[in-house]
mmCIF file of C-alpha atoms in Angstrom:
data_model
loop_
_atom_site.group_PDB
_atom_site.id
_atom_site.type_symbol
_atom_site.label_atom_id
_atom_site.label_comp_id
_atom_site.label_asym_id
_atom_site.label_seq_id
_atom_site.Cartn_x
_atom_site.Cartn_y
_atom_site.Cartn_z
ATOM 1 C CA MET V 1188 -20.680 16.281 57.248
ATOM 2 C CA LYS V 1189 -21.424 12.850 55.761
ATOM 3 C CA HIS V 1190 -25.160 13.598 55.784
ATOM 4 C CA ILE V 1191 -24.621 16.856 53.895
ATOM 5 C CA ILE V 1192 -22.537 15.113 51.203
ATOM 6 C CA LYS V 1193 -25.167 12.364 50.821
ATOM 7 C CA LYS V 1194 -27.979 14.918 50.535
ATOM 8 C CA LEU V 1195 -26.033 17.001 47.992
ATOM 9 C CA SER V 1196 -25.242 13.869 45.952
ATOM 10 C CA LEU V 1197 -28.908 12.829 46.000
ATOM 11 C CA LEU V 1198 -30.009 16.345 45.022
ATOM 12 C CA LEU V 1199 -27.485 16.411 42.166
ATOM 13 C CA ALA V 1200 -28.644 12.990 40.896
ATOM 14 C CA VAL V 1201 -32.300 14.130 40.942
ATOM 15 C CA ALA V 1202 -31.392 17.353 39.111
ATOM 16 C CA LEU V 1203 -29.483 15.468 36.404
ATOM 17 C CA THR V 1204 -32.323 12.980 35.957
ATOM 18 C CA ALA V 1205 -34.851 15.788 35.654
ATOM 19 C CA ALA V 1206 -32.661 17.620 33.135
ATOM 20 C CA CYS V 1207 -32.648 14.552 30.877
ATOM 21 C CA GLY V 1208 -36.435 14.286 30.853
ATOM 22 C CA ASP V 1209 -36.882 16.377 27.697
ATOM 23 C CA MET V 1210 -34.432 14.374 25.593
ATOM 24 C CA LYS V 1211 -35.940 12.356 22.773
ATOM 25 C CA LEU V 1212 -34.888 8.846 21.936
ATOM 26 C CA GLN V 1213 -32.438 8.544 19.082
ATOM 27 C CA THR V 1214 -33.987 7.356 15.841
ATOM 28 C CA ASP V 1215 -32.383 4.822 13.537
ATOM 29 C CA ALA V 1216 -30.278 6.404 10.815
ATOM 30 C CA ASP V 1217 -30.675 5.258 7.232
ATOM 31 C CA TYR V 1218 -27.748 2.999 6.410
ATOM 32 C CA ASP V 1219 -26.627 2.978 2.814
ATOM 33 C CA TYR V 1220 -24.636 -0.215 2.279
ATOM 34 C CA SER V 1221 -21.957 0.017 -0.392
ATOM 35 C CA VAL V 1222 -18.609 -1.554 -1.198
ATOM 36 C CA LEU V 1223 -15.695 0.697 -2.101
ATOM 37 C CA ASP V 1224 -14.733 0.344 -5.740
ATOM 38 C CA PRO V 1225 -10.956 -0.132 -6.091
ATOM 39 C CA HIS V 1226 -11.041 0.969 -9.759
ATOM 40 C CA ILE V 1227 -9.797 4.463 -10.526
ATOM 41 C CA PRO V 1228 -10.436 6.134 -13.896
ATOM 42 C CA MET V 1229 -6.794 7.009 -14.632
ATOM 43 C CA THR V 1230 -3.476 5.405 -15.462
ATOM 44 C CA ALA V 1231 -0.937 4.463 -12.810
ATOM 45 C CA TRP V 1232 1.111 7.552 -13.674
ATOM 46 C CA GLU V 1233 -1.904 9.844 -13.299
ATOM 47 C CA TYR V 1234 -2.597 8.266 -9.902
ATOM 48 C CA PHE V 1235 0.978 8.940 -8.771
ATOM 49 C CA GLU V 1236 0.540 12.560 -9.855
ATOM 50 C CA THR V 1237 -2.431 12.891 -7.478
ATOM 51 C CA ARG V 1238 -0.189 11.863 -4.552
ATOM 52 C CA PRO V 1239 3.103 13.772 -4.829
ATOM 53 C CA ASP V 1240 3.298 13.718 -1.022
ATOM 54 C CA ILE V 1241 4.231 10.027 -1.148
ATOM 55 C CA PHE V 1242 5.289 9.367 -4.762
ATOM 56 C CA SER V 1243 7.411 12.379 -5.832
ATOM 57 C CA GLU V 1244 10.717 10.493 -5.428
ATOM 58 C CA PHE V 1245 9.297 7.444 -7.220
ATOM 59 C CA MET V 1246 8.117 9.604 -10.124
ATOM 60 C CA ALA V 1247 11.568 11.223 -10.321
ATOM 61 C CA ALA V 1248 13.123 7.743 -10.492
ATOM 62 C CA ILE V 1249 10.737 6.682 -13.278
ATOM 63 C CA GLU V 1250 11.496 9.759 -15.362
ATOM 64 C CA TYR V 1251 15.248 9.488 -14.722
ATOM 65 C CA ALA V 1252 15.234 5.834 -15.826
ATOM 66 C CA GLY V 1253 13.186 6.631 -18.944
ATOM 67 C CA MET V 1254 10.441 4.164 -17.977
ATOM 68 C CA LYS V 1255 7.408 6.445 -17.827
ATOM 69 C CA GLU V 1256 5.756 4.741 -20.829
ATOM 70 C CA TYR V 1257 5.063 1.611 -18.740
ATOM 71 C CA TYR V 1258 2.988 3.678 -16.333
ATOM 72 C CA THR V 1259 1.131 5.733 -18.951
ATOM 73 C CA GLN V 1260 0.292 3.102 -21.593
ATOM 74 C CA THR V 1261 -3.121 1.405 -21.608
ATOM 75 C CA GLY V 1262 -2.518 -1.467 -24.025
ATOM 76 C CA ARG V 1263 -1.290 -3.946 -21.422
ATOM 77 C CA GLU V 1264 -1.961 -4.625 -17.747
ATOM 78 C CA TYR V 1265 0.911 -4.670 -15.294
ATOM 79 C CA THR V 1266 1.161 -5.063 -11.548
ATOM 80 C CA PHE V 1267 2.969 -1.962 -10.320
ATOM 81 C CA LEU V 1268 4.804 -2.219 -7.007
ATOM 82 C CA ALA V 1269 4.900 1.488 -6.233
ATOM 83 C CA LEU V 1270 7.563 2.797 -3.883
ATOM 84 C CA THR V 1271 6.899 5.581 -1.411
ATOM 85 C CA ASN V 1272 9.392 8.381 -0.894
ATOM 86 C CA THR V 1273 10.649 6.448 2.148
ATOM 87 C CA ALA V 1274 11.462 3.394 0.012
ATOM 88 C CA VAL V 1275 13.233 5.411 -2.684
ATOM 89 C CA LYS V 1276 15.306 7.256 -0.071
ATOM 90 C CA ALA V 1277 16.261 3.900 1.472
ATOM 91 C CA PHE V 1278 17.495 2.748 -1.954
ATOM 92 C CA VAL V 1279 19.507 5.954 -2.419
ATOM 93 C CA SER V 1280 21.059 5.485 1.035
ATOM 94 C CA THR V 1281 22.761 2.298 -0.213
ATOM 95 C CA TYR V 1282 25.039 4.649 -2.180
ATOM 96 C CA PRO V 1283 27.044 6.491 0.508
ATOM 97 C CA ASP V 1284 28.091 9.343 -1.776
ATOM 98 C CA LYS V 1285 24.619 9.957 -3.296
ATOM 99 C CA SER V 1286 21.839 12.161 -1.937
ATOM 100 C CA LYS V 1287 19.064 11.804 -4.529
ATOM 101 C CA ILE V 1288 17.820 9.189 -6.967
ATOM 102 C CA THR V 1289 19.120 11.063 -10.006
ATOM 103 C CA ASP V 1290 22.666 10.789 -8.582
ATOM 104 C CA CYS V 1291 22.505 6.974 -8.639
ATOM 105 C CA PRO V 1292 23.694 5.020 -11.696
ATOM 106 C CA LYS V 1293 20.872 5.022 -14.261
ATOM 107 C CA GLU V 1294 21.212 1.287 -14.938
ATOM 108 C CA ASP V 1295 20.745 0.520 -11.230
ATOM 109 C CA VAL V 1296 17.588 2.647 -11.111
ATOM 110 C CA GLN V 1297 16.281 0.900 -14.243
ATOM 111 C CA ASN V 1298 16.956 -2.486 -12.614
ATOM 112 C CA LEU V 1299 15.155 -1.367 -9.459
ATOM 113 C CA LEU V 1300 12.095 -0.218 -11.383
ATOM 114 C CA SER V 1301 12.090 -3.264 -13.684
ATOM 115 C CA TYR V 1302 11.920 -5.470 -10.597
ATOM 116 C CA HIS V 1303 8.914 -3.482 -9.376
ATOM 117 C CA ILE V 1304 6.820 -4.047 -12.511
ATOM 118 C CA VAL V 1305 5.237 -7.497 -12.727
ATOM 119 C CA ASP V 1306 4.051 -8.717 -16.111
ATOM 120 C CA GLY V 1307 0.327 -9.404 -15.690
ATOM 121 C CA PHE V 1308 -2.493 -8.501 -13.321
ATOM 122 C CA TYR V 1309 -2.094 -9.757 -9.737
ATOM 123 C CA SER V 1310 -4.546 -8.339 -7.211
ATOM 124 C CA GLY V 1311 -5.644 -9.703 -3.871
ATOM 125 C CA TYR V 1312 -9.156 -10.224 -5.256
ATOM 126 C CA GLY V 1313 -8.604 -13.684 -6.679
ATOM 127 C CA GLU V 1314 -5.473 -13.606 -8.821
ATOM 128 C CA LEU V 1315 -3.055 -14.119 -5.924
ATOM 129 C CA PRO V 1316 -3.342 -17.202 -3.713
ATOM 130 C CA VAL V 1317 -2.397 -17.429 -0.031
ATOM 131 C CA GLU V 1318 0.583 -19.598 -0.979
ATOM 132 C CA ALA V 1319 3.536 -17.877 -2.641
ATOM 133 C CA ILE V 1320 3.743 -18.104 -6.432
ATOM 134 C CA PHE V 1321 6.568 -17.031 -8.712
ATOM 135 C CA VAL V 1322 5.721 -14.073 -10.941
ATOM 136 C CA LEU V 1323 7.548 -12.647 -13.940
ATOM 137 C CA THR V 1324 9.027 -9.192 -13.416
ATOM 138 C CA LEU V 1325 10.389 -7.003 -16.184
ATOM 139 C CA ARG V 1326 13.854 -7.635 -14.785
ATOM 140 C CA ARG V 1327 14.943 -10.823 -16.479
ATOM 141 C CA GLY V 1328 17.249 -13.547 -15.239
ATOM 142 C CA GLU V 1329 17.929 -14.703 -11.715
ATOM 143 C CA GLU V 1330 17.935 -11.127 -10.378
ATOM 144 C CA GLY V 1331 14.287 -10.853 -11.454
ATOM 145 C CA LEU V 1332 12.988 -13.775 -9.367
ATOM 146 C CA MET V 1333 10.026 -12.763 -7.202
ATOM 147 C CA THR V 1334 7.235 -14.460 -5.281
ATOM 148 C CA MET V 1335 3.909 -12.904 -4.341
ATOM 149 C CA LEU V 1336 0.946 -13.880 -2.186
ATOM 150 C CA THR V 1337 -1.944 -12.280 -0.353
ATOM 151 C CA ARG V 1338 -2.845 -12.647 3.301
ATOM 152 C CA LYS V 1339 -6.480 -13.688 3.702
ATOM 153 C CA ASN V 1340 -6.708 -14.958 7.267
ATOM 154 C CA PRO V 1341 -9.001 -12.478 9.081
ATOM 155 C CA TRP V 1342 -7.216 -13.104 12.390
ATOM 156 C CA MET V 1343 -3.855 -11.953 11.075
ATOM 157 C CA ALA V 1344 -2.795 -8.346 11.586
ATOM 158 C CA ASP V 1345 -1.783 -8.056 7.936
ATOM 159 C CA ALA V 1346 -4.955 -9.592 6.440
ATOM 160 C CA GLY V 1347 -5.476 -8.320 2.904
ATOM 161 C CA ALA V 1348 -1.867 -7.238 2.459
ATOM 162 C CA ILE V 1349 0.198 -8.221 -0.557
ATOM 163 C CA ILE V 1350 3.433 -9.968 0.407
ATOM 164 C CA VAL V 1351 6.479 -9.997 -1.874
ATOM 165 C CA ASN V 1352 9.198 -12.610 -1.306
ATOM 166 C CA ASP V 1353 7.604 -14.159 1.783
ATOM 167 C CA THR V 1354 10.215 -15.553 4.169
ATOM 168 C CA GLY V 1355 11.769 -18.718 2.771
ATOM 169 C CA THR V 1356 9.998 -18.618 -0.601
ATOM 170 C CA ASN V 1357 12.685 -16.932 -2.704
ATOM 171 C CA GLY V 1358 16.190 -17.595 -1.430
ATOM 172 C CA ASN V 1359 17.268 -15.007 1.131
ATOM 173 C CA SER V 1360 15.235 -12.185 -0.406
ATOM 174 C CA PRO V 1361 13.781 -9.931 2.289
ATOM 175 C CA MET V 1362 10.025 -10.136 2.792
ATOM 176 C CA ARG V 1363 8.105 -6.959 1.956
ATOM 177 C CA LYS V 1364 4.518 -6.165 2.946
ATOM 178 C CA SER V 1365 2.361 -3.628 1.139
ATOM 179 C CA VAL V 1366 1.157 -0.579 3.047
ATOM 180 C CA SER V 1367 -1.703 -0.118 0.575
ATOM 181 C CA CYS V 1368 -2.868 -2.484 -2.123
ATOM 182 C CA ASN V 1369 -5.339 -3.373 -4.864
ATOM 183 C CA ILE V 1370 -5.619 0.122 -6.354
ATOM 184 C CA MET V 1371 -6.807 -0.545 -9.903
ATOM 185 C CA PRO V 1372 -5.949 2.054 -12.546
ATOM 186 C CA THR V 1373 -6.872 1.558 -16.196
ATOM 187 C CA ASN V 1374 -3.564 -0.180 -16.942
ATOM 188 C CA GLY V 1375 -3.256 -2.722 -14.139
ATOM 189 C CA VAL V 1376 -3.090 -2.804 -10.366
ATOM 190 C CA ILE V 1377 -0.955 -0.879 -7.861
ATOM 191 C CA HIS V 1378 0.433 -2.150 -4.555
ATOM 192 C CA VAL V 1379 2.320 0.417 -2.448
ATOM 193 C CA PHE V 1380 5.456 -0.423 -0.445
ATOM 194 C CA ASP V 1381 7.487 1.502 2.140
ATOM 195 C CA SER V 1382 10.550 -0.688 1.469
ATOM 196 C CA TYR V 1383 12.011 -1.544 -1.912
ATOM 197 C CA CYS V 1384 12.056 -5.189 -2.996
ATOM 198 C CA TYR V 1385 15.028 -7.123 -4.338
ATOM 199 C CA TYR V 1386 16.210 -10.660 -4.966
ATOM 200 C CA LYS V 1387 18.938 -12.117 -2.771
ATOM 201 C CA LYS V 1388 20.357 -15.589 -3.391
#
């Protein structure tokens, strides 16, 4: 029985080798080297409109708060910390009797959005260092304190991410890491977060 199995295995190996005889060697493919351009030819608001699957709640919050003009204007560059639907729903859940963003107090939504607009252009392509710096949000006073940095160490799992309120840099504010970053519309730069940011003393 062993001899039959050995002979069948040898016969199968010879048949497979013979079947591969007509195959040609693979040729080198032409490689077109290019770097992705982070610039998009639209405003931040127009970008959000292209992604209602993740920004519909955020857009509803912006319109409810009456702050759409920040996202549509082109006269000044801002750093927009865009919130996904998950982040907006997490904010709404802090109000036990509310089920949607438009049920929350308008002033609270305005404060939330003001904290998520940074005055100036801060991308991970040179403007943000690897050490936390304080940035000026549109929310003034102590409640508007925020730090930002970028991770640049290639051995870190979050290399390239934008970090807001890194641990220990801004009181007891929770650290937030972008899920997407350095999207550059015509009126600034967008960093996307799955958790909303806030200052905590």
